[in-house]
Amino acid sequence: MASNKNQKQNSSRKARIEEMRRAEKARDRRNRIIAITVSAAVVAGLVGLGAYVLNEESEKKAKAEAAVKAPVTGEKSWDAKKLGRNHVAKAVKYPMKPPVGGDHHQIWMNCGGDVYKKPVPEVNAVHSLEHGAVWVTYNDKAPAADVKKLADKVGKTPYSLMSPVKDQSGAIMLSAWGKQVTVDGAADPRVDQFFTKYVQGPQTPEPGAACTGGMGEQ
């Protein structure tokens, strides 16, 4: 009788062990399936995110290229080849206000995103334009909110500068070497277009030249 009882106990124990092994194998299979599913989802998400980022970058690049190619509405242009580029130590009488090129002082105005509260010497600012800077100018008619917004933009943009020019014809004007436009305000889409097109743009006589280490606000 004892032998039969022991045999039954051994059989029951073996059955429990087998059941535990089957449960463990089933759990392992579920964990593998979950891991594979999660991994596949993560990979798919990364691929999708990568495609989205690439698409966004492609769209930004396409817009930038379109802005460079498209003419700026209302822009005035001067023949860059006819604008003097001599260094002079005397005042220069420019045919446009603000000037967009011509003979200038050998020291440029700092244009690494510099915002000047007072008028700057034209002969120094013109040298900055020669280096590929965009010069934002405004007079007393420009709304204070627009002046602040443009100052923020200039402050974040290397190869740009900003200063007041009291006797200019437009309230807000943008100038580059041989290029100039009067805009309606800081939200005018031509502001971004002008910056994209002319900050170190193809009109630059001396691309890559320094915009720091020159003359700062006095």
Short mmCIF file of N, CA and C in Angstrom, two decimals, residues 42-214:
data_model
loop_
_atom_site.label_atom_id
_atom_site.label_comp_id
_atom_site.label_asym_id
_atom_site.label_seq_id
_atom_site.Cartn_x
_atom_site.Cartn_y
_atom_site.Cartn_z
N VAL A 42 8.05 50.16 -32.28
CA VAL A 42 9.06 51.20 -32.08
C VAL A 42 9.79 51.51 -33.38
N VAL A 43 10.19 50.47 -34.09
CA VAL A 43 10.89 50.66 -35.37
C VAL A 43 10.00 51.40 -36.35
N ALA A 44 8.72 50.97 -36.41
CA ALA A 44 7.79 51.63 -37.32
C ALA A 44 7.62 53.10 -36.94
N GLY A 45 7.56 53.37 -35.61
CA GLY A 45 7.42 54.75 -35.16
C GLY A 45 8.64 55.57 -35.51
N LEU A 46 9.83 54.99 -35.33
CA LEU A 46 11.06 55.70 -35.67
C LEU A 46 11.16 55.97 -37.16
N VAL A 47 10.77 54.98 -37.95
CA VAL A 47 10.79 55.15 -39.40
C VAL A 47 9.82 56.26 -39.80
N GLY A 48 8.62 56.20 -39.18
CA GLY A 48 7.63 57.23 -39.48
C GLY A 48 8.10 58.61 -39.07
N LEU A 49 8.70 58.71 -37.87
CA LEU A 49 9.22 59.99 -37.39
C LEU A 49 10.34 60.49 -38.30
N GLY A 50 11.22 59.56 -38.69
CA GLY A 50 12.32 59.95 -39.59
C GLY A 50 11.79 60.47 -40.91
N ALA A 51 10.77 59.79 -41.44
CA ALA A 51 10.18 60.23 -42.71
C ALA A 51 9.53 61.60 -42.55
N TYR A 52 8.87 61.81 -41.39
CA TYR A 52 8.22 63.10 -41.13
C TYR A 52 9.25 64.22 -41.05
N VAL A 53 10.34 63.96 -40.29
CA VAL A 53 11.39 64.97 -40.14
C VAL A 53 12.02 65.29 -41.49
N LEU A 54 12.31 64.24 -42.27
CA LEU A 54 12.90 64.47 -43.59
C LEU A 54 11.97 65.25 -44.48
N ASN A 55 10.67 64.94 -44.39
CA ASN A 55 9.69 65.65 -45.19
C ASN A 55 9.61 67.12 -44.78
N GLU A 56 9.65 67.36 -43.45
CA GLU A 56 9.63 68.73 -42.95
C GLU A 56 10.85 69.50 -43.43
N GLU A 57 12.02 68.86 -43.33
CA GLU A 57 13.26 69.51 -43.77
C GLU A 57 13.23 69.78 -45.27
N SER A 58 12.68 68.84 -46.03
CA SER A 58 12.59 69.02 -47.48
C SER A 58 11.68 70.20 -47.83
N GLU A 59 10.56 70.31 -47.07
CA GLU A 59 9.63 71.40 -47.32
C GLU A 59 10.27 72.75 -46.97
N LYS A 60 11.00 72.78 -45.84
CA LYS A 60 11.68 74.02 -45.45
C LYS A 60 12.71 74.42 -46.49
N LYS A 61 13.46 73.43 -46.97
CA LYS A 61 14.48 73.71 -47.98
C LYS A 61 13.84 74.21 -49.26
N ALA A 62 12.73 73.58 -49.64
CA ALA A 62 12.03 73.98 -50.87
C ALA A 62 11.51 75.41 -50.75
N LYS A 63 10.96 75.75 -49.56
CA LYS A 63 10.45 77.10 -49.34
C LYS A 63 11.58 78.13 -49.38
N ALA A 64 12.71 77.76 -48.78
CA ALA A 64 13.86 78.67 -48.77
C ALA A 64 14.37 78.90 -50.19
N GLU A 65 14.44 77.83 -50.96
CA GLU A 65 14.90 77.95 -52.34
C GLU A 65 13.92 78.78 -53.17
N ALA A 66 12.63 78.59 -52.92
CA ALA A 66 11.62 79.36 -53.64
C ALA A 66 11.72 80.84 -53.28
N ALA A 67 11.99 81.12 -51.99
CA ALA A 67 12.12 82.51 -51.55
C ALA A 67 13.33 83.17 -52.20
N VAL A 68 14.40 82.42 -52.36
CA VAL A 68 15.61 82.97 -52.97
C VAL A 68 15.38 83.27 -54.45
N LYS A 69 14.65 82.39 -55.12
CA LYS A 69 14.43 82.56 -56.55
C LYS A 69 13.37 83.62 -56.87
N ALA A 70 12.36 83.73 -56.02
CA ALA A 70 11.26 84.65 -56.29
C ALA A 70 11.69 86.10 -56.08
N PRO A 71 11.23 87.02 -56.93
CA PRO A 71 11.55 88.43 -56.72
C PRO A 71 10.80 88.98 -55.51
N VAL A 72 11.38 89.94 -54.84
CA VAL A 72 10.74 90.59 -53.70
C VAL A 72 9.87 91.71 -54.24
N THR A 73 8.59 91.64 -53.99
CA THR A 73 7.65 92.64 -54.49
C THR A 73 8.00 94.03 -53.98
N GLY A 74 8.09 94.98 -54.91
CA GLY A 74 8.38 96.36 -54.53
C GLY A 74 9.85 96.65 -54.29
N GLU A 75 10.69 95.68 -54.55
CA GLU A 75 12.13 95.86 -54.31
C GLU A 75 12.76 96.78 -55.35
N LYS A 76 13.70 97.61 -54.90
CA LYS A 76 14.50 98.43 -55.80
C LYS A 76 15.89 97.83 -55.90
N SER A 77 16.46 97.86 -57.09
CA SER A 77 17.79 97.28 -57.30
C SER A 77 18.70 98.28 -57.99
N TRP A 78 19.97 98.21 -57.66
CA TRP A 78 21.01 99.01 -58.29
C TRP A 78 22.08 98.07 -58.83
N ASP A 79 22.70 98.45 -59.91
CA ASP A 79 23.74 97.63 -60.52
C ASP A 79 24.94 97.56 -59.58
N ALA A 80 25.16 96.38 -59.03
CA ALA A 80 26.23 96.21 -58.04
C ALA A 80 27.59 96.58 -58.61
N LYS A 81 27.78 96.36 -59.91
CA LYS A 81 29.07 96.65 -60.54
C LYS A 81 29.36 98.15 -60.60
N LYS A 82 28.29 98.94 -60.52
CA LYS A 82 28.47 100.40 -60.61
C LYS A 82 28.55 101.05 -59.23
N LEU A 83 28.38 100.26 -58.18
CA LEU A 83 28.49 100.80 -56.83
C LEU A 83 29.96 100.77 -56.40
N GLY A 84 30.49 101.91 -56.04
CA GLY A 84 31.89 101.97 -55.64
C GLY A 84 32.17 101.12 -54.42
N ARG A 85 33.42 100.65 -54.34
CA ARG A 85 33.80 99.81 -53.21
C ARG A 85 35.14 100.27 -52.62
N ASN A 86 35.48 101.52 -52.86
CA ASN A 86 36.75 102.04 -52.35
C ASN A 86 36.64 102.38 -50.86
N HIS A 87 37.74 102.21 -50.15
CA HIS A 87 37.80 102.62 -48.76
C HIS A 87 38.19 104.09 -48.70
N VAL A 88 37.36 104.88 -48.02
CA VAL A 88 37.61 106.32 -47.94
C VAL A 88 37.56 106.75 -46.48
N ALA A 89 38.21 107.86 -46.19
CA ALA A 89 38.23 108.39 -44.82
C ALA A 89 37.41 109.67 -44.71
N LYS A 90 36.57 109.93 -45.68
CA LYS A 90 35.75 111.14 -45.67
C LYS A 90 34.28 110.76 -45.82
N ALA A 91 33.43 111.74 -45.63
CA ALA A 91 31.99 111.52 -45.77
C ALA A 91 31.66 111.23 -47.24
N VAL A 92 30.66 110.41 -47.45
CA VAL A 92 30.23 110.05 -48.80
C VAL A 92 28.77 110.46 -48.97
N LYS A 93 28.47 111.10 -50.10
CA LYS A 93 27.09 111.48 -50.40
C LYS A 93 26.46 110.38 -51.25
N TYR A 94 25.57 109.62 -50.67
CA TYR A 94 24.96 108.49 -51.36
C TYR A 94 23.68 108.92 -52.07
N PRO A 95 23.37 108.34 -53.22
CA PRO A 95 22.18 108.72 -53.99
C PRO A 95 20.88 108.12 -53.46
N MET A 96 20.96 107.25 -52.47
CA MET A 96 19.75 106.64 -51.89
C MET A 96 19.84 106.69 -50.37
N LYS A 97 18.66 106.58 -49.72
CA LYS A 97 18.61 106.69 -48.25
C LYS A 97 17.73 105.58 -47.70
N PRO A 98 18.24 104.68 -46.92
CA PRO A 98 19.65 104.47 -46.56
C PRO A 98 20.46 103.99 -47.77
N PRO A 99 21.76 104.14 -47.73
CA PRO A 99 22.57 103.68 -48.86
C PRO A 99 22.62 102.16 -48.96
N VAL A 100 22.75 101.68 -50.18
CA VAL A 100 22.81 100.22 -50.40
C VAL A 100 24.16 99.79 -50.98
N GLY A 101 25.11 100.71 -51.01
CA GLY A 101 26.42 100.39 -51.55
C GLY A 101 27.16 101.65 -51.93
N GLY A 102 28.41 101.50 -52.28
CA GLY A 102 29.23 102.64 -52.66
C GLY A 102 30.51 102.66 -51.84
N ASP A 103 31.32 103.67 -52.08
CA ASP A 103 32.55 103.83 -51.31
C ASP A 103 32.21 103.93 -49.82
N HIS A 104 33.11 103.45 -48.98
CA HIS A 104 32.79 103.37 -47.56
C HIS A 104 34.04 103.36 -46.70
N HIS A 105 33.84 103.46 -45.41
CA HIS A 105 34.96 103.46 -44.47
C HIS A 105 35.55 102.05 -44.38
N GLN A 106 36.82 101.98 -44.05
CA GLN A 106 37.49 100.67 -43.99
C GLN A 106 37.02 99.83 -42.79
N ILE A 107 36.36 100.46 -41.81
CA ILE A 107 35.83 99.74 -40.64
C ILE A 107 34.32 99.54 -40.83
N TRP A 108 33.87 98.33 -40.68
CA TRP A 108 32.45 98.04 -40.82
C TRP A 108 31.74 98.18 -39.47
N MET A 109 30.42 98.39 -39.52
CA MET A 109 29.62 98.31 -38.30
C MET A 109 29.46 96.84 -37.94
N ASN A 110 29.59 96.53 -36.68
CA ASN A 110 29.34 95.15 -36.25
C ASN A 110 27.93 94.74 -36.67
N CYS A 111 27.82 93.59 -37.28
CA CYS A 111 26.54 93.15 -37.85
C CYS A 111 26.26 91.69 -37.52
N GLY A 112 26.66 91.29 -36.32
CA GLY A 112 26.39 89.93 -35.89
C GLY A 112 25.07 89.83 -35.14
N GLY A 113 24.03 90.46 -35.70
CA GLY A 113 22.75 90.53 -35.01
C GLY A 113 22.70 91.73 -34.08
N ASP A 114 23.41 92.82 -34.45
CA ASP A 114 23.51 94.01 -33.59
C ASP A 114 22.33 94.96 -33.80
N VAL A 115 21.72 95.37 -32.72
CA VAL A 115 20.60 96.31 -32.76
C VAL A 115 21.07 97.62 -32.11
N TYR A 116 21.14 98.68 -32.92
CA TYR A 116 21.62 99.98 -32.45
C TYR A 116 20.44 100.90 -32.16
N LYS A 117 20.47 101.53 -31.00
CA LYS A 117 19.38 102.42 -30.60
C LYS A 117 19.53 103.81 -31.20
N LYS A 118 20.73 104.13 -31.62
CA LYS A 118 21.00 105.44 -32.21
C LYS A 118 21.45 105.27 -33.67
N PRO A 119 21.34 106.33 -34.49
CA PRO A 119 21.81 106.25 -35.88
C PRO A 119 23.28 105.86 -35.94
N VAL A 120 23.63 105.12 -36.97
CA VAL A 120 25.01 104.69 -37.15
C VAL A 120 25.59 105.38 -38.38
N PRO A 121 26.90 105.54 -38.46
CA PRO A 121 27.51 106.18 -39.64
C PRO A 121 27.24 105.36 -40.90
N GLU A 122 26.73 106.01 -41.93
CA GLU A 122 26.41 105.31 -43.17
C GLU A 122 27.63 104.65 -43.79
N VAL A 123 28.77 105.32 -43.72
CA VAL A 123 29.97 104.80 -44.38
C VAL A 123 30.43 103.48 -43.75
N ASN A 124 30.09 103.27 -42.48
CA ASN A 124 30.45 102.01 -41.82
C ASN A 124 29.39 100.94 -42.08
N ALA A 125 28.12 101.36 -42.09
CA ALA A 125 27.04 100.41 -42.35
C ALA A 125 27.13 99.86 -43.77
N VAL A 126 27.52 100.69 -44.72
CA VAL A 126 27.66 100.23 -46.11
C VAL A 126 28.72 99.14 -46.19
N HIS A 127 29.78 99.28 -45.40
CA HIS A 127 30.81 98.23 -45.39
C HIS A 127 30.22 96.91 -44.89
N SER A 128 29.28 96.98 -43.94
CA SER A 128 28.61 95.77 -43.45
C SER A 128 27.82 95.11 -44.57
N LEU A 129 27.16 95.94 -45.39
CA LEU A 129 26.41 95.39 -46.53
C LEU A 129 27.36 94.67 -47.50
N GLU A 130 28.55 95.22 -47.66
CA GLU A 130 29.53 94.60 -48.54
C GLU A 130 29.90 93.20 -48.04
N HIS A 131 29.79 92.99 -46.74
CA HIS A 131 30.10 91.69 -46.14
C HIS A 131 28.91 90.73 -46.17
N GLY A 132 27.79 91.18 -46.73
CA GLY A 132 26.63 90.30 -46.86
C GLY A 132 25.58 90.47 -45.79
N ALA A 133 25.60 91.62 -45.10
CA ALA A 133 24.61 91.86 -44.05
C ALA A 133 23.33 92.47 -44.61
N VAL A 134 22.23 92.24 -43.91
CA VAL A 134 20.97 92.93 -44.17
C VAL A 134 20.82 94.00 -43.09
N TRP A 135 20.48 95.21 -43.52
CA TRP A 135 20.38 96.36 -42.62
C TRP A 135 18.91 96.76 -42.50
N VAL A 136 18.36 96.62 -41.32
CA VAL A 136 16.97 97.02 -41.04
C VAL A 136 16.98 98.43 -40.47
N THR A 137 16.22 99.33 -41.09
CA THR A 137 16.16 100.71 -40.60
C THR A 137 14.70 101.13 -40.42
N TYR A 138 14.49 102.12 -39.56
CA TYR A 138 13.13 102.59 -39.28
C TYR A 138 13.17 104.06 -38.86
N ASN A 139 12.02 104.73 -38.98
CA ASN A 139 11.94 106.11 -38.52
C ASN A 139 10.85 106.25 -37.46
N ASP A 140 10.50 107.48 -37.12
CA ASP A 140 9.56 107.73 -36.03
C ASP A 140 8.15 107.23 -36.32
N LYS A 141 7.84 106.97 -37.59
CA LYS A 141 6.50 106.52 -37.95
C LYS A 141 6.31 105.01 -37.73
N ALA A 142 7.38 104.29 -37.50
CA ALA A 142 7.30 102.84 -37.32
C ALA A 142 6.68 102.52 -35.96
N PRO A 143 5.66 101.65 -35.91
CA PRO A 143 5.05 101.27 -34.63
C PRO A 143 6.07 100.59 -33.70
N ALA A 144 5.98 100.91 -32.42
CA ALA A 144 6.94 100.37 -31.45
C ALA A 144 6.93 98.85 -31.43
N ALA A 145 5.74 98.25 -31.59
CA ALA A 145 5.65 96.78 -31.58
C ALA A 145 6.40 96.17 -32.75
N ASP A 146 6.33 96.82 -33.92
CA ASP A 146 7.06 96.32 -35.09
C ASP A 146 8.57 96.47 -34.89
N VAL A 147 8.97 97.59 -34.31
CA VAL A 147 10.40 97.81 -34.05
C VAL A 147 10.94 96.73 -33.12
N LYS A 148 10.18 96.40 -32.08
CA LYS A 148 10.61 95.37 -31.14
C LYS A 148 10.71 94.00 -31.81
N LYS A 149 9.69 93.66 -32.61
CA LYS A 149 9.69 92.36 -33.27
C LYS A 149 10.85 92.24 -34.25
N LEU A 150 11.13 93.30 -34.97
CA LEU A 150 12.26 93.28 -35.91
C LEU A 150 13.59 93.22 -35.16
N ALA A 151 13.66 93.91 -34.04
CA ALA A 151 14.88 93.86 -33.22
C ALA A 151 15.13 92.44 -32.73
N ASP A 152 14.07 91.75 -32.35
CA ASP A 152 14.21 90.35 -31.91
C ASP A 152 14.72 89.48 -33.06
N LYS A 153 14.21 89.72 -34.25
CA LYS A 153 14.65 88.92 -35.41
C LYS A 153 16.11 89.19 -35.73
N VAL A 154 16.48 90.47 -35.75
CA VAL A 154 17.86 90.82 -36.03
C VAL A 154 18.79 90.23 -34.97
N GLY A 155 18.37 90.30 -33.72
CA GLY A 155 19.19 89.80 -32.62
C GLY A 155 19.50 88.32 -32.74
N LYS A 156 18.67 87.58 -33.47
CA LYS A 156 18.88 86.14 -33.65
C LYS A 156 19.53 85.82 -34.99
N THR A 157 19.88 86.83 -35.76
CA THR A 157 20.36 86.60 -37.13
C THR A 157 21.77 87.14 -37.34
N PRO A 158 22.78 86.29 -37.40
CA PRO A 158 24.12 86.76 -37.77
C PRO A 158 24.08 87.41 -39.16
N TYR A 159 24.95 88.35 -39.38
CA TYR A 159 25.00 89.11 -40.63
C TYR A 159 23.73 89.94 -40.82
N SER A 160 23.34 90.62 -39.75
CA SER A 160 22.26 91.60 -39.84
C SER A 160 22.51 92.67 -38.78
N LEU A 161 21.94 93.84 -39.02
CA LEU A 161 22.02 94.93 -38.05
C LEU A 161 20.78 95.80 -38.20
N MET A 162 20.53 96.63 -37.21
CA MET A 162 19.33 97.46 -37.20
C MET A 162 19.64 98.78 -36.54
N SER A 163 19.08 99.85 -37.10
CA SER A 163 19.30 101.18 -36.52
C SER A 163 18.23 102.14 -37.02
N PRO A 164 18.00 103.23 -36.29
CA PRO A 164 17.04 104.24 -36.77
C PRO A 164 17.66 105.14 -37.84
N VAL A 165 16.85 105.52 -38.82
CA VAL A 165 17.25 106.50 -39.83
C VAL A 165 16.06 107.47 -39.97
N LYS A 166 16.16 108.60 -39.32
CA LYS A 166 15.02 109.51 -39.18
C LYS A 166 14.47 110.02 -40.50
N ASP A 167 15.35 110.33 -41.46
CA ASP A 167 14.90 110.97 -42.70
C ASP A 167 14.74 110.01 -43.87
N GLN A 168 14.54 108.73 -43.63
CA GLN A 168 14.29 107.81 -44.73
C GLN A 168 12.82 107.93 -45.16
N SER A 169 12.54 107.51 -46.39
CA SER A 169 11.19 107.72 -46.94
C SER A 169 10.14 106.78 -46.36
N GLY A 170 10.51 105.55 -46.05
CA GLY A 170 9.56 104.58 -45.52
C GLY A 170 9.71 104.41 -44.02
N ALA A 171 8.63 103.97 -43.37
CA ALA A 171 8.69 103.77 -41.92
C ALA A 171 9.65 102.65 -41.57
N ILE A 172 9.62 101.56 -42.35
CA ILE A 172 10.51 100.43 -42.13
C ILE A 172 11.11 100.02 -43.47
N MET A 173 12.43 99.95 -43.55
CA MET A 173 13.10 99.60 -44.80
C MET A 173 14.18 98.55 -44.54
N LEU A 174 14.37 97.70 -45.52
CA LEU A 174 15.41 96.68 -45.46
C LEU A 174 16.38 96.91 -46.61
N SER A 175 17.66 96.83 -46.31
CA SER A 175 18.68 97.07 -47.34
C SER A 175 19.74 95.98 -47.33
N ALA A 176 20.20 95.65 -48.51
CA ALA A 176 21.34 94.77 -48.72
C ALA A 176 22.17 95.43 -49.81
N TRP A 177 23.31 94.87 -50.14
CA TRP A 177 24.16 95.48 -51.17
C TRP A 177 23.40 95.51 -52.51
N GLY A 178 23.06 96.71 -52.96
CA GLY A 178 22.37 96.88 -54.24
C GLY A 178 20.88 96.58 -54.20
N LYS A 179 20.32 96.31 -53.01
CA LYS A 179 18.91 95.92 -52.88
C LYS A 179 18.25 96.69 -51.74
N GLN A 180 16.96 97.04 -51.96
CA GLN A 180 16.25 97.74 -50.89
C GLN A 180 14.74 97.60 -51.08
N VAL A 181 14.01 97.48 -49.96
CA VAL A 181 12.56 97.39 -50.03
C VAL A 181 11.96 98.06 -48.80
N THR A 182 10.83 98.71 -49.02
CA THR A 182 10.05 99.27 -47.91
C THR A 182 8.94 98.28 -47.59
N VAL A 183 8.81 97.88 -46.33
CA VAL A 183 7.80 96.89 -45.95
C VAL A 183 6.70 97.54 -45.12
N ASP A 184 5.56 96.84 -45.03
CA ASP A 184 4.40 97.39 -44.33
C ASP A 184 4.49 97.23 -42.82
N GLY A 185 5.33 96.32 -42.37
CA GLY A 185 5.46 96.08 -40.93
C GLY A 185 6.28 94.82 -40.68
N ALA A 186 6.44 94.49 -39.42
CA ALA A 186 7.26 93.33 -39.06
C ALA A 186 6.65 92.03 -39.55
N ALA A 187 5.32 91.98 -39.70
CA ALA A 187 4.64 90.76 -40.13
C ALA A 187 4.58 90.63 -41.65
N ASP A 188 5.06 91.62 -42.37
CA ASP A 188 5.08 91.56 -43.84
C ASP A 188 5.93 90.36 -44.26
N PRO A 189 5.39 89.44 -45.07
CA PRO A 189 6.15 88.25 -45.48
C PRO A 189 7.44 88.58 -46.23
N ARG A 190 7.52 89.79 -46.76
CA ARG A 190 8.74 90.18 -47.48
C ARG A 190 9.94 90.32 -46.54
N VAL A 191 9.68 90.48 -45.24
CA VAL A 191 10.78 90.57 -44.27
C VAL A 191 11.57 89.26 -44.26
N ASP A 192 10.85 88.16 -44.05
CA ASP A 192 11.52 86.85 -44.05
C ASP A 192 12.14 86.55 -45.41
N GLN A 193 11.43 86.91 -46.47
CA GLN A 193 11.94 86.65 -47.81
C GLN A 193 13.24 87.41 -48.06
N PHE A 194 13.27 88.67 -47.65
CA PHE A 194 14.46 89.50 -47.85
C PHE A 194 15.64 88.93 -47.08
N PHE A 195 15.40 88.53 -45.83
CA PHE A 195 16.47 87.95 -45.01
C PHE A 195 16.98 86.65 -45.65
N THR A 196 16.05 85.78 -46.04
CA THR A 196 16.44 84.50 -46.64
C THR A 196 17.23 84.71 -47.92
N LYS A 197 16.83 85.69 -48.67
CA LYS A 197 17.42 85.93 -49.99
C LYS A 197 18.79 86.63 -49.90
N TYR A 198 18.93 87.56 -48.94
CA TYR A 198 20.11 88.43 -48.99
C TYR A 198 21.08 88.34 -47.81
N VAL A 199 20.74 87.68 -46.72
CA VAL A 199 21.76 87.47 -45.67
C VAL A 199 22.82 86.53 -46.24
N GLN A 200 24.01 87.07 -46.47
CA GLN A 200 25.09 86.31 -47.13
C GLN A 200 24.60 85.76 -48.48
N GLY A 201 23.77 86.55 -49.14
CA GLY A 201 23.18 86.12 -50.41
C GLY A 201 24.12 86.30 -51.59
N PRO A 202 23.61 85.99 -52.80
CA PRO A 202 24.45 86.06 -54.01
C PRO A 202 24.89 87.47 -54.38
N GLN A 203 24.25 88.48 -53.80
CA GLN A 203 24.63 89.87 -54.09
C GLN A 203 25.86 90.31 -53.32
N THR A 204 26.31 89.49 -52.36
CA THR A 204 27.39 89.86 -51.45
C THR A 204 28.74 89.99 -52.17
N PRO A 205 29.35 91.17 -52.16
CA PRO A 205 30.66 91.32 -52.81
C PRO A 205 31.77 90.54 -52.09
N GLU A 206 31.68 90.44 -50.75
CA GLU A 206 32.71 89.76 -49.98
C GLU A 206 32.07 88.71 -49.06
N PRO A 207 31.59 87.61 -49.63
CA PRO A 207 30.94 86.59 -48.79
C PRO A 207 31.91 85.99 -47.78
N GLY A 208 31.42 85.80 -46.57
CA GLY A 208 32.24 85.19 -45.54
C GLY A 208 33.11 86.17 -44.77
N ALA A 209 33.15 87.43 -45.20
CA ALA A 209 33.93 88.43 -44.48
C ALA A 209 33.31 88.67 -43.11
N ALA A 210 34.12 89.13 -42.17
CA ALA A 210 33.67 89.26 -40.78
C ALA A 210 32.55 90.27 -40.60
N CYS A 211 31.69 89.99 -39.61
CA CYS A 211 30.65 90.95 -39.23
C CYS A 211 30.80 91.33 -37.74
N THR A 212 31.90 90.90 -37.15
CA THR A 212 32.24 91.27 -35.79
C THR A 212 33.65 91.85 -35.82
N GLY A 213 34.02 92.46 -34.71
CA GLY A 213 35.38 93.04 -34.63
C GLY A 213 35.50 94.36 -35.34
N GLY A 214 34.36 94.98 -35.69
CA GLY A 214 34.37 96.28 -36.36
C GLY A 214 34.02 97.38 -35.36
#
